[in-house]
Coordinates of C-alpha atoms in Angstrom, one line a residue:
M1 CA 100.1 163.7 176.2
T2 CA 98.0 166.5 177.4
E3 CA 94.3 166.1 178.4
T4 CA 93.3 168.1 175.4
S5 CA 95.1 165.8 172.9
R6 CA 93.9 162.7 174.8
H7 CA 90.3 163.5 174.0
S8 CA 90.5 165.5 170.8
K9 CA 90.0 162.5 168.5
L10 CA 86.8 161.6 170.3
R11 CA 85.5 165.1 170.0
E12 CA 86.3 165.0 166.3
A13 CA 84.4 161.7 165.9
R14 CA 81.4 163.3 167.5
T15 CA 81.3 166.0 164.8
H16 CA 80.6 163.3 162.2
V17 CA 77.3 162.4 163.8
P18 CA 74.5 164.5 162.2
A19 CA 72.8 166.7 164.8
H20 CA 69.3 165.3 164.0
L21 CA 70.4 161.9 165.1
T22 CA 71.1 163.1 168.7
K23 CA 67.5 164.3 169.2
P24 CA 64.9 162.1 170.7
R25 CA 61.6 161.7 169.0
E26 CA 59.3 161.4 172.0
H27 CA 56.3 159.7 170.2
I28 CA 58.7 156.9 169.1
S29 CA 60.2 156.5 172.5
I30 CA 56.9 156.5 174.3
A31 CA 55.5 153.9 171.8
Y32 CA 58.4 151.6 172.5
L33 CA 58.0 152.0 176.3
L34 CA 54.2 151.3 176.1
R35 CA 54.9 148.3 173.9
D36 CA 57.5 146.7 176.2
I37 CA 55.5 147.4 179.4
S38 CA 52.4 145.8 177.8
L39 CA 54.4 142.8 176.7
Y40 CA 55.9 142.4 180.2
I41 CA 52.5 142.6 181.9
L42 CA 51.1 140.0 179.5
L43 CA 54.0 137.6 180.0
V44 CA 53.7 138.0 183.8
V45 CA 50.0 137.2 183.6
L46 CA 50.7 134.1 181.5
L47 CA 53.4 132.9 183.8
W48 CA 51.1 133.4 186.8
N49 CA 48.4 131.2 185.2
T50 CA 50.4 128.2 183.9
E51 CA 52.6 125.5 185.3
N52 CA 53.1 123.6 182.1
I53 CA 56.8 123.3 181.6
A54 CA 56.4 123.2 177.8
L55 CA 54.9 126.7 178.0
L56 CA 57.0 128.0 180.8
I57 CA 60.4 127.6 179.1
P58 CA 59.6 129.9 176.1
L59 CA 57.7 132.3 178.4
W60 CA 60.7 132.6 180.7
I61 CA 63.0 133.3 177.8
L62 CA 60.5 135.9 176.4
T63 CA 60.1 137.6 179.8
G64 CA 63.9 137.7 180.3
L65 CA 64.2 139.3 176.8
T66 CA 61.4 141.8 177.6
I67 CA 63.1 142.8 180.9
S68 CA 66.2 143.4 178.9
G69 CA 64.4 145.5 176.4
L70 CA 62.8 147.7 179.1
F71 CA 66.2 148.0 180.7
V72 CA 67.7 149.3 177.4
L73 CA 65.0 152.0 177.3
G74 CA 65.8 152.9 180.8
H75 CA 69.5 153.0 179.9
D76 CA 68.6 155.6 177.2
A77 CA 66.7 157.6 179.7
A78 CA 69.7 157.6 182.0
H79 CA 71.7 159.2 179.2
G80 CA 69.0 161.7 178.6
S81 CA 68.4 160.4 175.1
F82 CA 65.0 158.9 175.5
L83 CA 62.8 162.0 176.1
Q84 CA 63.3 165.7 176.2
G85 CA 63.9 167.0 179.8
K86 CA 65.6 165.6 182.8
R87 CA 62.4 165.0 184.8
K88 CA 60.7 163.1 182.0
N89 CA 63.8 160.9 181.4
Y90 CA 64.0 160.2 185.1
L91 CA 60.3 159.0 185.4
A92 CA 60.5 157.0 182.2
G93 CA 63.9 155.4 183.2
Q94 CA 62.7 154.6 186.7
L95 CA 59.6 152.9 185.3
A96 CA 61.5 151.0 182.6
M97 CA 64.1 149.7 185.1
I98 CA 61.7 148.4 187.8
P99 CA 61.5 144.9 186.2
S100 CA 65.3 144.6 186.3
L101 CA 65.4 146.0 189.8
H102 CA 67.9 148.7 189.0
A103 CA 68.1 151.9 190.9
F104 CA 68.1 154.7 188.4
G105 CA 70.5 157.0 190.2
Q106 CA 72.9 154.2 191.0
W107 CA 73.0 153.2 187.4
V108 CA 73.6 156.8 186.2
Y109 CA 76.6 157.0 188.5
G110 CA 78.2 153.7 187.7
H111 CA 77.4 153.5 184.0
N112 CA 77.5 157.1 182.8
R113 CA 80.3 158.5 184.9
V114 CA 82.5 155.4 185.5
H115 CA 82.0 153.1 182.6
H116 CA 81.6 155.7 179.9
G117 CA 84.2 157.9 181.4
H118 CA 86.8 155.2 181.6
T119 CA 85.8 152.5 179.1
A120 CA 88.4 149.7 178.9
K121 CA 90.8 151.6 181.3
I122 CA 92.5 149.2 183.7
G123 CA 91.8 150.1 187.3
A124 CA 88.9 152.3 186.5
D125 CA 86.3 150.6 184.3
F126 CA 84.7 148.2 186.7
I127 CA 82.6 146.1 184.2
W128 CA 84.4 142.9 183.1
Q129 CA 87.7 144.3 184.4
P130 CA 90.4 141.8 183.2
V131 CA 92.8 140.1 185.5
S132 CA 96.5 139.6 184.7
P133 CA 98.2 136.2 185.1
Q134 CA 100.2 137.7 188.0
E135 CA 97.1 138.8 189.8
Y136 CA 95.4 135.5 189.2
R137 CA 98.2 133.6 190.7
S138 CA 97.9 135.7 193.9
Y139 CA 94.2 134.7 194.3
S140 CA 93.0 132.3 197.0
P141 CA 91.7 128.9 195.7
V142 CA 88.1 130.1 196.2
K143 CA 88.7 133.3 194.3
K144 CA 90.3 131.4 191.4
V145 CA 87.3 129.1 191.2
L146 CA 85.0 132.1 191.2
H147 CA 87.0 133.8 188.4
R148 CA 86.9 130.6 186.3
I149 CA 83.1 130.5 186.7
Y150 CA 82.6 134.2 185.8
W151 CA 84.9 133.9 182.7
S152 CA 83.3 130.7 181.4
P153 CA 80.5 130.5 178.8
L154 CA 78.0 130.1 181.6
G155 CA 79.4 132.8 183.8
A156 CA 77.8 135.9 182.5
G157 CA 74.7 135.5 184.6
P158 CA 76.4 134.9 188.0
Y159 CA 78.8 137.7 187.2
Y160 CA 76.2 140.3 186.5
L161 CA 73.9 139.1 189.3
W162 CA 76.5 139.5 192.0
E163 CA 79.2 141.9 190.7
I164 CA 76.9 144.4 189.0
W165 CA 73.4 144.0 190.4
A166 CA 74.0 142.9 194.1
K167 CA 77.1 144.9 194.6
G168 CA 76.3 147.9 192.5
M169 CA 72.5 148.2 193.0
L170 CA 72.0 147.0 196.6
L171 CA 75.3 147.0 198.6
F172 CA 76.9 150.1 197.2
T173 CA 75.4 153.6 197.6
A174 CA 76.6 156.0 195.0
P175 CA 77.1 159.7 195.8
G176 CA 74.4 162.0 194.5
K177 CA 71.0 163.5 195.2
G178 CA 68.1 161.1 195.1
V179 CA 70.2 157.9 195.1
R180 CA 68.9 156.6 198.4
R181 CA 65.3 157.3 197.2
D182 CA 66.0 155.3 194.0
K183 CA 67.4 152.4 196.0
A184 CA 64.3 152.5 198.2
I185 CA 62.1 152.2 195.1
V186 CA 64.0 149.1 194.0
L187 CA 63.7 147.5 197.4
I188 CA 60.0 148.3 197.6
A189 CA 59.5 146.8 194.1
M190 CA 61.5 143.7 195.1
I191 CA 59.6 143.2 198.3
S192 CA 56.3 143.7 196.5
M193 CA 57.2 141.1 193.9
I194 CA 58.0 138.6 196.6
T195 CA 55.0 139.4 198.8
I196 CA 52.4 139.4 196.0
S197 CA 53.6 136.1 194.5
V198 CA 54.3 134.2 197.8
W199 CA 51.0 135.4 199.3
G200 CA 48.7 135.6 196.3
G201 CA 50.2 132.5 194.6
G202 CA 50.1 130.4 197.6
Y203 CA 46.4 129.6 197.7
T204 CA 45.4 126.2 196.4
A205 CA 42.2 124.2 196.5
Q206 CA 43.5 122.7 199.8
G207 CA 44.2 126.2 201.3
Y208 CA 47.3 128.3 201.6
S209 CA 50.7 126.7 200.9
L210 CA 54.0 128.4 201.4
A211 CA 55.6 126.0 199.0
A212 CA 53.1 126.9 196.3
G213 CA 53.7 130.6 197.0
G214 CA 57.4 130.1 196.7
A215 CA 57.0 128.2 193.5
T216 CA 54.9 131.1 192.1
F217 CA 57.6 133.6 192.9
L218 CA 60.3 131.5 191.2
R219 CA 58.0 130.9 188.2
V220 CA 56.8 134.5 187.7
F221 CA 59.7 136.7 188.8
A222 CA 62.9 134.9 189.9
I223 CA 63.7 132.7 186.9
P224 CA 63.0 135.5 184.3
F225 CA 65.2 137.8 186.4
I226 CA 68.0 135.3 186.3
I227 CA 67.7 134.9 182.5
W228 CA 67.8 138.7 182.2
N229 CA 71.1 138.7 184.2
Y230 CA 72.5 136.2 181.7
I231 CA 71.4 138.3 178.7
M232 CA 72.8 141.6 180.0
G233 CA 76.0 140.1 181.4
A234 CA 76.8 138.5 178.1
T235 CA 75.8 141.7 176.2
V236 CA 78.2 143.8 178.2
Y237 CA 80.9 141.1 177.8
V238 CA 80.9 141.0 174.0
Q239 CA 80.8 144.7 173.8
H240 CA 84.2 145.2 175.4
I241 CA 86.0 141.8 175.6
H242 CA 87.6 140.3 172.5
P243 CA 91.1 138.9 171.6
N244 CA 91.6 142.0 169.5
I245 CA 90.4 144.5 172.1
A246 CA 93.1 146.0 174.4
W247 CA 92.5 147.3 177.9
R248 CA 95.1 150.0 178.9
P249 CA 96.3 151.7 182.0
G250 CA 95.6 155.4 182.5
K251 CA 98.9 156.7 181.0
K252 CA 98.3 154.8 177.7
W253 CA 94.6 155.2 177.6
T254 CA 92.7 157.7 175.5
S255 CA 89.0 158.4 175.1
F256 CA 89.3 157.5 171.4
H257 CA 90.8 154.2 172.3
G258 CA 88.2 153.4 175.0
Q259 CA 85.1 154.5 173.1
I260 CA 86.0 153.4 169.6
E261 CA 88.9 151.0 169.5
S262 CA 87.8 149.0 172.5
T263 CA 84.1 148.8 171.8
A264 CA 82.5 146.2 169.5
T265 CA 79.4 146.3 167.4
Y266 CA 77.3 143.2 166.5
I267 CA 74.8 142.8 163.8
V268 CA 72.2 140.6 165.5
P269 CA 69.2 138.7 164.1
A270 CA 66.0 140.8 163.8
W271 CA 64.0 138.7 166.3
Y272 CA 66.7 139.4 168.9
N273 CA 67.0 143.1 168.1
F274 CA 63.2 143.3 168.5
F275 CA 63.9 143.0 172.3
L276 CA 67.4 144.5 172.6
H277 CA 66.7 147.8 170.8
N278 CA 70.0 148.2 168.9
I279 CA 72.1 147.9 172.1
Y280 CA 74.6 145.9 170.1
V281 CA 75.2 148.8 167.7
H282 CA 77.5 150.0 170.4
V283 CA 80.2 152.2 168.9
P284 CA 78.0 155.2 168.1
H285 CA 76.5 155.0 171.6
H286 CA 80.0 155.3 173.1
I287 CA 81.0 158.1 170.7
H288 CA 77.8 160.1 171.5
M289 CA 75.6 159.1 174.4
K290 CA 72.8 161.4 173.3
I291 CA 71.9 159.2 170.2
P292 CA 68.5 157.5 170.8
F293 CA 68.6 153.8 170.3
Y294 CA 66.4 154.0 167.1
H295 CA 69.0 156.3 165.5
L296 CA 72.0 154.1 166.3
P297 CA 72.1 152.2 163.0
A298 CA 72.0 155.4 160.9
A299 CA 74.8 156.9 163.1
Y300 CA 76.8 153.8 162.7
K301 CA 76.5 153.9 159.0
V302 CA 77.9 157.4 159.0
L303 CA 80.8 156.6 161.4
K304 CA 81.6 153.4 159.5
N305 CA 82.4 155.4 156.4
V306 CA 85.0 157.4 158.4
Y307 CA 86.4 154.8 160.9
G308 CA 85.7 151.5 159.1
P309 CA 89.2 149.8 159.5
T310 CA 89.2 150.8 163.2
L311 CA 85.9 149.3 164.1
H312 CA 85.2 145.9 165.6
E313 CA 82.2 144.5 163.9
S314 CA 80.7 141.0 163.6
N315 CA 77.4 139.3 162.6
R316 CA 78.1 136.1 164.6
L317 CA 77.2 137.1 168.1
F318 CA 76.5 133.7 169.6
R319 CA 79.4 132.0 167.9
D320 CA 81.8 134.8 168.9
Y321 CA 80.6 134.7 172.5
L322 CA 81.6 131.0 172.8
K323 CA 84.9 131.7 171.0
I324 CA 85.8 134.7 173.1
T325 CA 84.9 133.0 176.4
K326 CA 87.2 130.2 175.5
K327 CA 90.2 132.4 174.6
C328 CA 89.9 135.5 176.9
K329 CA 90.5 134.3 180.5
L330 CA 93.5 136.5 181.6
Y331 CA 95.1 139.6 180.2
A332 CA 98.7 140.9 180.2
P333 CA 98.7 144.7 180.0
S334 CA 102.4 144.8 179.1
T335 CA 101.8 142.9 175.8
E336 CA 98.1 143.7 175.4
K337 CA 97.4 140.0 174.9
W338 CA 94.7 137.8 176.1
C339 CA 95.4 134.2 177.1
T340 CA 93.8 131.0 178.5
Y341 CA 94.7 129.7 182.0
K342 CA 96.8 127.0 180.4
E343 CA 98.7 129.5 178.3
A344 CA 99.3 131.7 181.4
T345 CA 101.0 128.8 183.3
Q346 CA 103.2 128.0 180.3
A347 CA 104.4 131.6 179.9

């Protein structure tokens, strides 16, 4: 198979997307950015001023969701689909990604070039890369435990926090101009969050208390950040992991397979989509990265008319997540089948 034939079907799929759906409408984008920034600031103020656990729990969830929404806007800016012009997209994306502590240039490299360039390709796509039974058997006991944690229903947060955020945003430095500057911005933002909350939140009627400052940091910034990691880790998981989705090595992989056949779309509740900005309407985004998030449903409707039987679609996000995390533990490339740990030992 030539490189031209490997990618021709994807190029053909892009021709079905009307041109007007690939153009950002700046007033809409800016309105969403201002809305989410305002909501984030309001929630931070409320978290700072309450210690009532009955209020904190919903506020933590709402803040984690709002960080996720801002991140999705930054994700669009990283693709150049948020505003018109590279500079404006950079500024908007950098601002939107600060609450999630993501370095813009790092994200562009890992997400745009690696993930989108090699979606569901074994050995190349680094996000939720499956492990074969043979590989798993070669793991040390500690690594096996870690794998079982990551691929459990409660593992999306720890996985994203360490494998994507810590390794990808902090420990790794991507090639490219401005990446070190973007990492510095994230480190300054993180240090500022810690310093302001530990210092400013540590003053009580009895004087300064480091414990009170630490509690303020946990309450206002750390816990919402952990919740955001769970949301995004689970989001990426369901978009590309499913018993019916195959991951393939380079020789068997094609762009059409990766972007369309191995990408899932979920119809989610309106309240959830209020924060997540159509990120679950994922197939059109993988077909054409320049589609702004508010045009994704219209683009999906067009593509569904053409590729309906090929698409993975569901309206049971939370139920499917539990089902998939129960079934998809290890993956055999030779048979393109997912299995549980128990099934792997019996094979």
